[in-house]
Amino acid sequence: MTELAAVKTALKTQAVETPSWAYGNSGTRFKVFAQPGVPRNPREKLDDAAQVHAFTGAAPTVALHIPWDKVDDYGALAKYAQERGLKLGAINSNTFQDDDYRLGSICHPDAAVRRKAVDHLLECVDIMDATGSKDLKLWFADGTNYPGQDDIRDRQDRLAEGLAQVYERLGDDQRMLLEYKFFEPAFYMTDVPDWGTAYAHCLKLGPKAQVVVDTGHHAPGTNIEFIVATLLREGKLGAFDFNSRFYADDDLMVGAADPFQLFRIMYEVIRGGGFTPDVAFMLDQCHNIEAKIPAIIRSVMNVQEATAKALLVDGAALADAQRTGDVLAANAVIMDAYNTDVRPLLGEVREELGLDADPVSAYRRSGWGEKIAAERVGGHQAGWGA
C-alpha cells in the first residue's frame, strides 16, 4: 500500500462524535439566540445529527446530555438513532443547573447534596445501560470563589469518595471520562482544575477511568499537545472535547482560532497511538450566531483536515532530523505537512465513500434547512436547560 493510500485508509476510519446540545439554541451569559428549525426534542436533534453524518460520513455517534435529553424510554431513543444510521455516544451528566449546587455538587459540604449529585451520576449509568453507551462524561462546576470558603483538601476527599461510588457501578465495558477546567464558574479554586488533578483521580480509580481534554479549558499559552502526549504515554487519554477559544472557554468551532494547534494535537495523537476507537473525538461547541448544522459539518471537516495533515508528516525524515539535531530540518518537516492543502485529498476520500466532495455545499443543496424551518413551528425549542 502506498503512503497516500494508507493515509486515505486511515481517514476513512475517523469518527467524530457530535453533541446533541449543539443542535439546540445557545448563546452567552447575556442572550440565547433562537433560530428557525431548531429541534424541539431529542429525536429531532438526532434527525439533524443524521444529516451531518450523511454528508460527512464521519459523525456516526451523538452524545446525550442529561437531563437536557431526558426521555421516558432510552432504549426506544437508541433504536430511533439506529434507524437513522447513528448510535448514541457518551452520556454527559449535569450537576451545575440546580439551586442545590450553589456551593458545589459532588464536593458540596452538605452530605445530602452530595448524595443527590451521586444519585444523578448513577442514573446516567442506568441510561448507559439502556442505550448501549460506553462512556460516562463528567464535568463538575464545583469550586469556591473566596479563600477560606471551604477546605480544599476536604473537597478533594469528597470528590474521590463520590467518583469511587460511581466507578464501582460501571460495567466491564463502560468508562468514566473525567473532564477538567481551570476556572469558571468557580473563580478562586476549581475542584478539578487541570489535567494533573483529573489524572490523579483517574489513576487511583483504575483502568475504567480516563481523562478528557477539552481544548478550550486551558490558560493562554498552555501546550495542550504536551498534555495529550503525556496522557497517551500513561494510557489515560480517553477523549477530546474539541472546540476553539480566543480568550477563555469560548466553545467556538474547532480549528477556528488556532488550526495549527489542532494539527499539532492530532500529530501527537497519531504519534502516540491514540488514533483508535479508544480515544473519542467529540465536539463540544455552542453555535450562537451561525447556522447549526452547517457549522457542525464544517467542524467535522476541520478535524478531518487537521488529521490528514498530521498523517502526512514524514516520520522517517522527522526522526532523522531529530536524531542529528537538525532543528530547522525537523521543524520544516512539520511545517511542510501543515502547509499541505489536503482538501483535494479529503474530497477524493469522500467520493470513494460515495459522498459529495464538498459536504457543506451538498447540505445546502439538500434543502434540509428550509424543510425544518417550515416544519418545526410551535412547541418549545431545545436549548440550555432543555
PDB file of C-alpha atoms in Angstrom, residues 27-315:
ATOM      1  CA  GLY A  27     -25.780  31.925  23.446  1.00  0.00           C
ATOM      2  CA  THR A  28     -23.757  33.807  26.021  1.00  0.00           C
ATOM      3  CA  ARG A  29     -24.459  34.943  29.567  1.00  0.00           C
ATOM      4  CA  PHE A  30     -26.320  37.857  28.022  1.00  0.00           C
ATOM      5  CA  LYS A  31     -28.567  36.292  25.410  1.00  0.00           C
ATOM      6  CA  VAL A  32     -29.629  32.968  23.923  1.00  0.00           C
ATOM      7  CA  PHE A  33     -30.389  33.437  20.240  1.00  0.00           C
ATOM      8  CA  ALA A  34     -33.213  31.383  18.768  1.00  0.00           C
ATOM      9  CA  GLN A  35     -33.036  30.121  15.185  1.00  0.00           C
ATOM     10  CA  PRO A  36     -35.778  28.759  12.936  1.00  0.00           C
ATOM     11  CA  GLY A  37     -35.863  24.998  12.626  1.00  0.00           C
ATOM     12  CA  VAL A  38     -34.079  24.266  15.899  1.00  0.00           C
ATOM     13  CA  PRO A  39     -35.010  20.835  17.328  1.00  0.00           C
ATOM     14  CA  ARG A  40     -37.700  20.690  19.979  1.00  0.00           C
ATOM     15  CA  ASN A  41     -36.819  17.277  21.407  1.00  0.00           C
ATOM     16  CA  PRO A  42     -34.051  14.656  21.380  1.00  0.00           C
ATOM     17  CA  ARG A  43     -35.463  12.862  18.344  1.00  0.00           C
ATOM     18  CA  GLU A  44     -35.317  15.992  16.228  1.00  0.00           C
ATOM     19  CA  LYS A  45     -31.736  16.503  17.402  1.00  0.00           C
ATOM     20  CA  LEU A  46     -30.959  13.028  16.102  1.00  0.00           C
ATOM     21  CA  ASP A  47     -32.651  13.857  12.810  1.00  0.00           C
ATOM     22  CA  ASP A  48     -30.247  16.765  12.389  1.00  0.00           C
ATOM     23  CA  ALA A  49     -27.264  14.711  13.511  1.00  0.00           C
ATOM     24  CA  ALA A  50     -28.144  12.160  10.852  1.00  0.00           C
ATOM     25  CA  GLN A  51     -27.761  14.902   8.248  1.00  0.00           C
ATOM     26  CA  VAL A  52     -24.264  15.692   9.498  1.00  0.00           C
ATOM     27  CA  HIS A  53     -23.287  12.039   9.238  1.00  0.00           C
ATOM     28  CA  ALA A  54     -24.953  11.634   5.850  1.00  0.00           C
ATOM     29  CA  PHE A  55     -22.888  14.425   4.302  1.00  0.00           C
ATOM     30  CA  THR A  56     -19.569  13.832   6.106  1.00  0.00           C
ATOM     31  CA  GLY A  57     -19.603  10.077   6.583  1.00  0.00           C
ATOM     32  CA  ALA A  58     -17.625  10.706   9.762  1.00  0.00           C
ATOM     33  CA  ALA A  59     -20.126  11.520  12.533  1.00  0.00           C
ATOM     34  CA  PRO A  60     -21.803   8.221  13.443  1.00  0.00           C
ATOM     35  CA  THR A  61     -22.433   8.881  17.153  1.00  0.00           C
ATOM     36  CA  VAL A  62     -24.256  11.530  19.156  1.00  0.00           C
ATOM     37  CA  ALA A  63     -23.539  12.459  22.770  1.00  0.00           C
ATOM     38  CA  LEU A  64     -26.506  12.997  25.060  1.00  0.00           C
ATOM     39  CA  HIS A  65     -26.776  15.434  27.975  1.00  0.00           C
ATOM     40  CA  ILE A  66     -28.980  14.544  30.919  1.00  0.00           C
ATOM     41  CA  PRO A  67     -31.469  15.983  31.807  1.00  0.00           C
ATOM     42  CA  TRP A  68     -31.462  18.090  28.614  1.00  0.00           C
ATOM     43  CA  ASP A  69     -32.123  14.904  26.615  1.00  0.00           C
ATOM     44  CA  LYS A  70     -34.301  13.153  29.157  1.00  0.00           C
ATOM     45  CA  VAL A  71     -36.907  10.779  27.671  1.00  0.00           C
ATOM     46  CA  ASP A  72     -39.199   8.112  29.065  1.00  0.00           C
ATOM     47  CA  ASP A  73     -37.694   5.266  27.019  1.00  0.00           C
ATOM     48  CA  TYR A  74     -33.962   5.406  26.321  1.00  0.00           C
ATOM     49  CA  GLY A  75     -33.992   2.066  24.557  1.00  0.00           C
ATOM     50  CA  ALA A  76     -36.503   3.457  22.090  1.00  0.00           C
ATOM     51  CA  LEU A  77     -34.318   6.538  21.609  1.00  0.00           C
ATOM     52  CA  ALA A  78     -31.332   4.297  20.837  1.00  0.00           C
ATOM     53  CA  LYS A  79     -33.439   2.412  18.305  1.00  0.00           C
ATOM     54  CA  TYR A  80     -34.547   5.712  16.748  1.00  0.00           C
ATOM     55  CA  ALA A  81     -30.896   6.683  16.358  1.00  0.00           C
ATOM     56  CA  GLN A  82     -30.036   3.317  14.835  1.00  0.00           C
ATOM     57  CA  GLU A  83     -32.807   3.694  12.269  1.00  0.00           C
ATOM     58  CA  ARG A  84     -31.086   6.914  11.152  1.00  0.00           C
ATOM     59  CA  GLY A  85     -27.658   5.348  10.850  1.00  0.00           C
ATOM     60  CA  LEU A  86     -26.452   6.606  14.222  1.00  0.00           C
ATOM     61  CA  LYS A  87     -25.526   5.319  17.659  1.00  0.00           C
ATOM     62  CA  LEU A  88     -25.812   7.096  20.978  1.00  0.00           C
ATOM     63  CA  GLY A  89     -22.431   8.039  22.371  1.00  0.00           C
ATOM     64  CA  ALA A  90     -21.247   9.484  25.656  1.00  0.00           C
ATOM     65  CA  ILE A  91     -23.784  10.273  28.354  1.00  0.00           C
ATOM     66  CA  ASN A  92     -22.975  13.699  29.817  1.00  0.00           C
ATOM     67  CA  SER A  93     -24.079  14.411  33.369  1.00  0.00           C
ATOM     68  CA  ASN A  94     -25.372  17.741  34.650  1.00  0.00           C
ATOM     69  CA  THR A  95     -24.548  18.753  38.212  1.00  0.00           C
ATOM     70  CA  PHE A  96     -24.486  22.503  37.647  1.00  0.00           C
ATOM     71  CA  GLN A  97     -28.040  23.640  36.884  1.00  0.00           C
ATOM     72  CA  ASP A  98     -29.774  23.065  40.190  1.00  0.00           C
ATOM     73  CA  ASP A  99     -30.125  25.521  43.057  1.00  0.00           C
ATOM     74  CA  ASP A 100     -28.822  22.874  45.459  1.00  0.00           C
ATOM     75  CA  TYR A 101     -25.453  23.027  43.683  1.00  0.00           C
ATOM     76  CA  ARG A 102     -24.715  26.657  44.537  1.00  0.00           C
ATOM     77  CA  LEU A 103     -21.772  25.570  46.734  1.00  0.00           C
ATOM     78  CA  GLY A 104     -20.904  22.547  44.648  1.00  0.00           C
ATOM     79  CA  SER A 105     -22.327  19.139  43.847  1.00  0.00           C
ATOM     80  CA  ILE A 106     -20.162  16.085  44.438  1.00  0.00           C
ATOM     81  CA  CYS A 107     -17.810  18.281  46.548  1.00  0.00           C
ATOM     82  CA  HIS A 108     -20.557  20.134  48.449  1.00  0.00           C
ATOM     83  CA  PRO A 109     -20.093  20.399  52.233  1.00  0.00           C
ATOM     84  CA  ASP A 110     -23.620  19.022  52.777  1.00  0.00           C
ATOM     85  CA  ALA A 111     -23.781  15.222  52.540  1.00  0.00           C
ATOM     86  CA  ALA A 112     -27.401  15.344  51.340  1.00  0.00           C
ATOM     87  CA  VAL A 113     -26.421  17.459  48.316  1.00  0.00           C
ATOM     88  CA  ARG A 114     -23.506  15.143  47.565  1.00  0.00           C
ATOM     89  CA  ARG A 115     -25.898  12.196  47.697  1.00  0.00           C
ATOM     90  CA  LYS A 116     -28.202  13.926  45.227  1.00  0.00           C
ATOM     91  CA  ALA A 117     -25.312  14.538  42.823  1.00  0.00           C
ATOM     92  CA  VAL A 118     -24.047  10.959  43.036  1.00  0.00           C
ATOM     93  CA  ASP A 119     -27.571   9.615  42.512  1.00  0.00           C
ATOM     94  CA  HIS A 120     -27.756  11.635  39.294  1.00  0.00           C
ATOM     95  CA  LEU A 121     -24.457  10.185  38.115  1.00  0.00           C
ATOM     96  CA  LEU A 122     -25.709   6.678  38.883  1.00  0.00           C
ATOM     97  CA  GLU A 123     -28.871   7.483  36.921  1.00  0.00           C
ATOM     98  CA  CYS A 124     -26.619   8.356  33.984  1.00  0.00           C
ATOM     99  CA  VAL A 125     -25.016   4.908  34.215  1.00  0.00           C
ATOM    100  CA  ASP A 126     -28.515   3.392  34.117  1.00  0.00           C
ATOM    101  CA  ILE A 127     -29.098   5.365  30.912  1.00  0.00           C
ATOM    102  CA  MET A 128     -25.825   3.999  29.529  1.00  0.00           C
ATOM    103  CA  ASP A 129     -27.126   0.502  30.158  1.00  0.00           C
ATOM    104  CA  ALA A 130     -30.356   1.284  28.318  1.00  0.00           C
ATOM    105  CA  THR A 131     -28.731   2.985  25.310  1.00  0.00           C
ATOM    106  CA  GLY A 132     -25.635   0.826  24.934  1.00  0.00           C
ATOM    107  CA  SER A 133     -23.421   3.845  25.561  1.00  0.00           C
ATOM    108  CA  LYS A 134     -19.899   3.072  26.731  1.00  0.00           C
ATOM    109  CA  ASP A 135     -18.798   6.417  28.170  1.00  0.00           C
ATOM    110  CA  LEU A 136     -19.958   8.492  31.133  1.00  0.00           C
ATOM    111  CA  LYS A 137     -18.567  12.006  30.796  1.00  0.00           C
ATOM    112  CA  LEU A 138     -18.195  14.028  33.979  1.00  0.00           C
ATOM    113  CA  TRP A 139     -17.572  17.732  34.292  1.00  0.00           C
ATOM    114  CA  PHE A 140     -18.027  19.484  37.606  1.00  0.00           C
ATOM    115  CA  ALA A 141     -18.595  23.201  38.105  1.00  0.00           C
ATOM    116  CA  ASP A 142     -17.581  22.665  41.731  1.00  0.00           C
ATOM    117  CA  GLY A 143     -15.186  25.089  43.368  1.00  0.00           C
ATOM    118  CA  THR A 144     -15.020  28.171  45.567  1.00  0.00           C
ATOM    119  CA  ASN A 145     -14.989  31.910  44.959  1.00  0.00           C
ATOM    120  CA  TYR A 146     -13.122  33.074  48.072  1.00  0.00           C
ATOM    121  CA  PRO A 147     -10.180  31.945  50.221  1.00  0.00           C
ATOM    122  CA  GLY A 148     -11.445  30.118  53.274  1.00  0.00           C
ATOM    123  CA  GLN A 149     -14.876  29.449  51.767  1.00  0.00           C
ATOM    124  CA  ASP A 150     -14.309  25.719  52.146  1.00  0.00           C
ATOM    125  CA  ASP A 151     -11.475  23.326  52.890  1.00  0.00           C
ATOM    126  CA  ILE A 152      -9.579  22.451  49.706  1.00  0.00           C
ATOM    127  CA  ARG A 153      -8.370  19.057  50.902  1.00  0.00           C
ATOM    128  CA  ASP A 154     -11.780  18.058  52.277  1.00  0.00           C
ATOM    129  CA  ARG A 155     -13.319  18.851  48.900  1.00  0.00           C
ATOM    130  CA  GLN A 156     -10.805  16.561  47.185  1.00  0.00           C
ATOM    131  CA  ASP A 157     -11.698  13.804  49.634  1.00  0.00           C
ATOM    132  CA  ARG A 158     -15.404  14.263  48.855  1.00  0.00           C
ATOM    133  CA  LEU A 159     -14.640  14.209  45.137  1.00  0.00           C
ATOM    134  CA  ALA A 160     -12.682  10.978  45.447  1.00  0.00           C
ATOM    135  CA  GLU A 161     -15.426   9.351  47.514  1.00  0.00           C
ATOM    136  CA  GLY A 162     -18.171  10.282  45.053  1.00  0.00           C
ATOM    137  CA  LEU A 163     -16.190   9.210  41.997  1.00  0.00           C
ATOM    138  CA  ALA A 164     -15.425   5.869  43.632  1.00  0.00           C
ATOM    139  CA  GLN A 165     -19.138   5.182  44.176  1.00  0.00           C
ATOM    140  CA  VAL A 166     -19.883   5.813  40.513  1.00  0.00           C
ATOM    141  CA  TYR A 167     -16.826   3.887  39.325  1.00  0.00           C
ATOM    142  CA  GLU A 168     -17.994   0.785  41.180  1.00  0.00           C
ATOM    143  CA  ARG A 169     -21.317   0.954  39.328  1.00  0.00           C
ATOM    144  CA  LEU A 170     -19.718   0.867  35.863  1.00  0.00           C
ATOM    145  CA  GLY A 171     -19.985  -2.265  33.761  1.00  0.00           C
ATOM    146  CA  ASP A 172     -16.961  -4.110  32.447  1.00  0.00           C
ATOM    147  CA  ASP A 173     -17.143  -2.395  29.051  1.00  0.00           C
ATOM    148  CA  GLN A 174     -18.024   1.071  30.362  1.00  0.00           C
ATOM    149  CA  ARG A 175     -15.730   4.003  31.127  1.00  0.00           C
ATOM    150  CA  MET A 176     -15.736   7.132  33.237  1.00  0.00           C
ATOM    151  CA  LEU A 177     -14.305  10.160  31.425  1.00  0.00           C
ATOM    152  CA  LEU A 178     -13.260  12.958  33.788  1.00  0.00           C
ATOM    153  CA  GLU A 179     -13.021  16.462  32.352  1.00  0.00           C
ATOM    154  CA  TYR A 180     -11.145  19.404  33.862  1.00  0.00           C
ATOM    155  CA  LYS A 181     -11.479  23.185  33.623  1.00  0.00           C
ATOM    156  CA  PHE A 182      -9.162  25.663  35.267  1.00  0.00           C
ATOM    157  CA  PHE A 183     -11.812  28.277  36.084  1.00  0.00           C
ATOM    158  CA  GLU A 184     -15.458  29.293  35.660  1.00  0.00           C
ATOM    159  CA  PRO A 185     -17.906  29.314  37.260  1.00  0.00           C
ATOM    160  CA  ALA A 186     -15.669  28.949  40.327  1.00  0.00           C
ATOM    161  CA  PHE A 187     -13.157  31.792  40.305  1.00  0.00           C
ATOM    162  CA  TYR A 188     -10.853  31.218  43.285  1.00  0.00           C
ATOM    163  CA  MET A 189     -10.425  27.461  43.216  1.00  0.00           C
ATOM    164  CA  THR A 190     -11.914  24.785  40.975  1.00  0.00           C
ATOM    165  CA  ASP A 191     -12.031  21.227  42.288  1.00  0.00           C
ATOM    166  CA  VAL A 192     -10.882  19.631  39.003  1.00  0.00           C
ATOM    167  CA  PRO A 193      -8.843  22.497  37.532  1.00  0.00           C
ATOM    168  CA  ASP A 194      -6.229  20.730  35.417  1.00  0.00           C
ATOM    169  CA  TRP A 195      -5.130  17.514  33.754  1.00  0.00           C
ATOM    170  CA  GLY A 196      -2.922  16.572  36.696  1.00  0.00           C
ATOM    171  CA  THR A 197      -5.822  16.580  39.145  1.00  0.00           C
ATOM    172  CA  ALA A 198      -8.008  14.618  36.738  1.00  0.00           C
ATOM    173  CA  TYR A 199      -5.167  12.173  36.076  1.00  0.00           C
ATOM    174  CA  ALA A 200      -4.511  11.645  39.795  1.00  0.00           C
ATOM    175  CA  HIS A 201      -8.144  10.759  40.475  1.00  0.00           C
ATOM    176  CA  CYS A 202      -8.395   8.518  37.416  1.00  0.00           C
ATOM    177  CA  LEU A 203      -5.167   6.734  38.303  1.00  0.00           C
ATOM    178  CA  LYS A 204      -6.459   5.945  41.765  1.00  0.00           C
ATOM    179  CA  LEU A 205      -9.855   4.804  40.472  1.00  0.00           C
ATOM    180  CA  GLY A 206      -8.499   2.293  37.967  1.00  0.00           C
ATOM    181  CA  PRO A 207      -8.387   1.412  34.255  1.00  0.00           C
ATOM    182  CA  LYS A 208     -12.016   2.332  33.532  1.00  0.00           C
ATOM    183  CA  ALA A 209     -11.351   5.986  34.453  1.00  0.00           C
ATOM    184  CA  GLN A 210      -9.834   8.190  31.747  1.00  0.00           C
ATOM    185  CA  VAL A 211      -9.138  11.903  31.281  1.00  0.00           C
ATOM    186  CA  VAL A 212     -10.988  14.182  28.860  1.00  0.00           C
ATOM    187  CA  VAL A 213      -9.049  17.015  27.222  1.00  0.00           C
ATOM    188  CA  ASP A 214     -11.329  19.939  26.339  1.00  0.00           C
ATOM    189  CA  THR A 215      -9.284  22.170  24.050  1.00  0.00           C
ATOM    190  CA  GLY A 216     -10.986  25.280  25.451  1.00  0.00           C
ATOM    191  CA  HIS A 217     -10.220  24.523  29.104  1.00  0.00           C
ATOM    192  CA  HIS A 218      -6.660  25.809  29.370  1.00  0.00           C
ATOM    193  CA  ALA A 219      -4.897  29.021  30.268  1.00  0.00           C
ATOM    194  CA  PRO A 220      -3.496  31.049  27.342  1.00  0.00           C
ATOM    195  CA  GLY A 221      -0.214  29.642  26.109  1.00  0.00           C
ATOM    196  CA  THR A 222      -0.737  26.157  27.537  1.00  0.00           C
ATOM    197  CA  ASN A 223       0.969  23.483  25.462  1.00  0.00           C
ATOM    198  CA  ILE A 224      -2.026  21.196  25.011  1.00  0.00           C
ATOM    199  CA  GLU A 225      -0.146  18.759  22.789  1.00  0.00           C
ATOM    200  CA  PHE A 226       2.288  18.098  25.664  1.00  0.00           C
ATOM    201  CA  ILE A 227      -0.673  17.154  27.857  1.00  0.00           C
ATOM    202  CA  VAL A 228      -2.002  14.899  25.096  1.00  0.00           C
ATOM    203  CA  ALA A 229       1.376  13.216  24.616  1.00  0.00           C
ATOM    204  CA  THR A 230       1.782  12.639  28.356  1.00  0.00           C
ATOM    205  CA  LEU A 231      -1.707  11.211  28.876  1.00  0.00           C
ATOM    206  CA  LEU A 232      -1.260   8.893  25.896  1.00  0.00           C
ATOM    207  CA  ARG A 233       2.092   7.762  27.264  1.00  0.00           C
ATOM    208  CA  GLU A 234       0.375   6.914  30.547  1.00  0.00           C
ATOM    209  CA  GLY A 235      -2.597   5.235  28.876  1.00  0.00           C
ATOM    210  CA  LYS A 236      -5.017   7.727  30.413  1.00  0.00           C
ATOM    211  CA  LEU A 237      -6.346   9.788  27.489  1.00  0.00           C
ATOM    212  CA  GLY A 238      -9.956   8.793  26.989  1.00  0.00           C
ATOM    213  CA  ALA A 239     -11.484  11.541  24.881  1.00  0.00           C
ATOM    214  CA  PHE A 240     -11.369  15.047  23.487  1.00  0.00           C
ATOM    215  CA  ASP A 241     -13.932  17.807  23.631  1.00  0.00           C
ATOM    216  CA  PHE A 242     -12.973  19.746  20.510  1.00  0.00           C
ATOM    217  CA  ASN A 243     -13.688  23.466  20.245  1.00  0.00           C
ATOM    218  CA  SER A 244     -11.797  26.741  19.875  1.00  0.00           C
ATOM    219  CA  ARG A 245     -11.051  29.614  22.208  1.00  0.00           C
ATOM    220  CA  PHE A 246      -9.716  33.102  21.676  1.00  0.00           C
ATOM    221  CA  TYR A 247      -9.844  34.144  25.338  1.00  0.00           C
ATOM    222  CA  ALA A 248     -11.346  31.602  27.736  1.00  0.00           C
ATOM    223  CA  ASP A 249     -13.840  28.774  27.302  1.00  0.00           C
ATOM    224  CA  ASP A 250     -15.352  30.290  24.169  1.00  0.00           C
ATOM    225  CA  ASP A 251     -16.744  26.994  22.769  1.00  0.00           C
ATOM    226  CA  LEU A 252     -16.263  28.200  19.203  1.00  0.00           C
ATOM    227  CA  MET A 253     -15.885  25.916  16.195  1.00  0.00           C
ATOM    228  CA  VAL A 254     -12.869  23.647  16.403  1.00  0.00           C
ATOM    229  CA  GLY A 255      -9.966  24.930  14.327  1.00  0.00           C
ATOM    230  CA  ALA A 256     -11.388  28.443  14.140  1.00  0.00           C
ATOM    231  CA  ALA A 257      -8.945  30.190  16.471  1.00  0.00           C
ATOM    232  CA  ASP A 258      -5.748  28.180  16.012  1.00  0.00           C
ATOM    233  CA  PRO A 259      -5.843  25.478  13.322  1.00  0.00           C
ATOM    234  CA  PHE A 260      -2.093  24.945  13.779  1.00  0.00           C
ATOM    235  CA  GLN A 261      -2.706  23.919  17.388  1.00  0.00           C
ATOM    236  CA  LEU A 262      -5.337  21.405  16.280  1.00  0.00           C
ATOM    237  CA  PHE A 263      -2.830  19.958  13.791  1.00  0.00           C
ATOM    238  CA  ARG A 264      -0.160  19.706  16.499  1.00  0.00           C
ATOM    239  CA  ILE A 265      -2.609  17.930  18.803  1.00  0.00           C
ATOM    240  CA  MET A 266      -3.593  15.463  16.094  1.00  0.00           C
ATOM    241  CA  TYR A 267       0.055  14.778  15.316  1.00  0.00           C
ATOM    242  CA  GLU A 268       0.661  13.797  18.941  1.00  0.00           C
ATOM    243  CA  VAL A 269      -2.481  11.635  18.875  1.00  0.00           C
ATOM    244  CA  ILE A 270      -1.180   9.755  15.854  1.00  0.00           C
ATOM    245  CA  ARG A 271       2.408   9.669  17.138  1.00  0.00           C
ATOM    246  CA  GLY A 272       1.243   8.318  20.496  1.00  0.00           C
ATOM    247  CA  GLY A 273      -1.035   5.590  19.150  1.00  0.00           C
ATOM    248  CA  GLY A 274      -4.231   7.418  20.026  1.00  0.00           C
ATOM    249  CA  PHE A 275      -5.839   7.285  16.599  1.00  0.00           C
ATOM    250  CA  THR A 276      -8.071   4.405  17.680  1.00  0.00           C
ATOM    251  CA  PRO A 277     -11.657   3.967  18.937  1.00  0.00           C
ATOM    252  CA  ASP A 278     -10.236   4.050  22.467  1.00  0.00           C
ATOM    253  CA  VAL A 279      -9.807   7.827  22.188  1.00  0.00           C
ATOM    254  CA  ALA A 280     -13.120   9.524  21.437  1.00  0.00           C
ATOM    255  CA  PHE A 281     -13.052  12.644  19.263  1.00  0.00           C
ATOM    256  CA  MET A 282     -16.056  14.615  20.448  1.00  0.00           C
ATOM    257  CA  LEU A 283     -17.196  18.131  19.631  1.00  0.00           C
ATOM    258  CA  ASP A 284     -18.306  20.409  22.470  1.00  0.00           C
ATOM    259  CA  GLN A 285     -19.376  23.651  20.840  1.00  0.00           C
ATOM    260  CA  CYS A 286     -22.081  26.301  21.013  1.00  0.00           C
ATOM    261  CA  HIS A 287     -23.281  27.712  17.713  1.00  0.00           C
ATOM    262  CA  ASN A 288     -24.728  31.000  18.880  1.00  0.00           C
ATOM    263  CA  ILE A 289     -24.945  33.122  15.731  1.00  0.00           C
ATOM    264  CA  GLU A 290     -24.119  30.702  12.913  1.00  0.00           C
ATOM    265  CA  ALA A 291     -26.444  28.112  11.374  1.00  0.00           C
ATOM    266  CA  LYS A 292     -26.007  24.996  13.445  1.00  0.00           C
ATOM    267  CA  ILE A 293     -25.928  22.049  11.058  1.00  0.00           C
ATOM    268  CA  PRO A 294     -23.518  23.629   8.532  1.00  0.00           C
ATOM    269  CA  ALA A 295     -21.314  24.724  11.432  1.00  0.00           C
ATOM    270  CA  ILE A 296     -21.167  21.200  12.798  1.00  0.00           C
ATOM    271  CA  ILE A 297     -20.423  19.813   9.326  1.00  0.00           C
ATOM    272  CA  ARG A 298     -17.631  22.375   8.955  1.00  0.00           C
ATOM    273  CA  SER A 299     -16.288  21.418  12.373  1.00  0.00           C
ATOM    274  CA  VAL A 300     -16.096  17.747  11.414  1.00  0.00           C
ATOM    275  CA  MET A 301     -14.271  18.795   8.258  1.00  0.00           C
ATOM    276  CA  ASN A 302     -11.822  20.884  10.293  1.00  0.00           C
ATOM    277  CA  VAL A 303     -10.930  17.852  12.404  1.00  0.00           C
ATOM    278  CA  GLN A 304     -10.520  15.777   9.253  1.00  0.00           C
ATOM    279  CA  GLU A 305      -8.215  18.364   7.686  1.00  0.00           C
ATOM    280  CA  ALA A 306      -6.002  18.574  10.773  1.00  0.00           C
ATOM    281  CA  THR A 307      -5.865  14.780  10.901  1.00  0.00           C
ATOM    282  CA  ALA A 308      -4.968  14.475   7.226  1.00  0.00           C
ATOM    283  CA  LYS A 309      -2.098  16.919   7.639  1.00  0.00           C
ATOM    284  CA  ALA A 310      -0.875  15.078  10.735  1.00  0.00           C
ATOM    285  CA  LEU A 311      -0.941  11.784   8.835  1.00  0.00           C
ATOM    286  CA  LEU A 312       1.218  13.349   6.118  1.00  0.00           C
ATOM    287  CA  VAL A 313       4.112  14.147   8.470  1.00  0.00           C
ATOM    288  CA  ASP A 314       7.191  12.341   7.120  1.00  0.00           C
ATOM    289  CA  GLY A 315       8.044  10.325  10.197  1.00  0.00           C
TER     290      GLY A 315
END
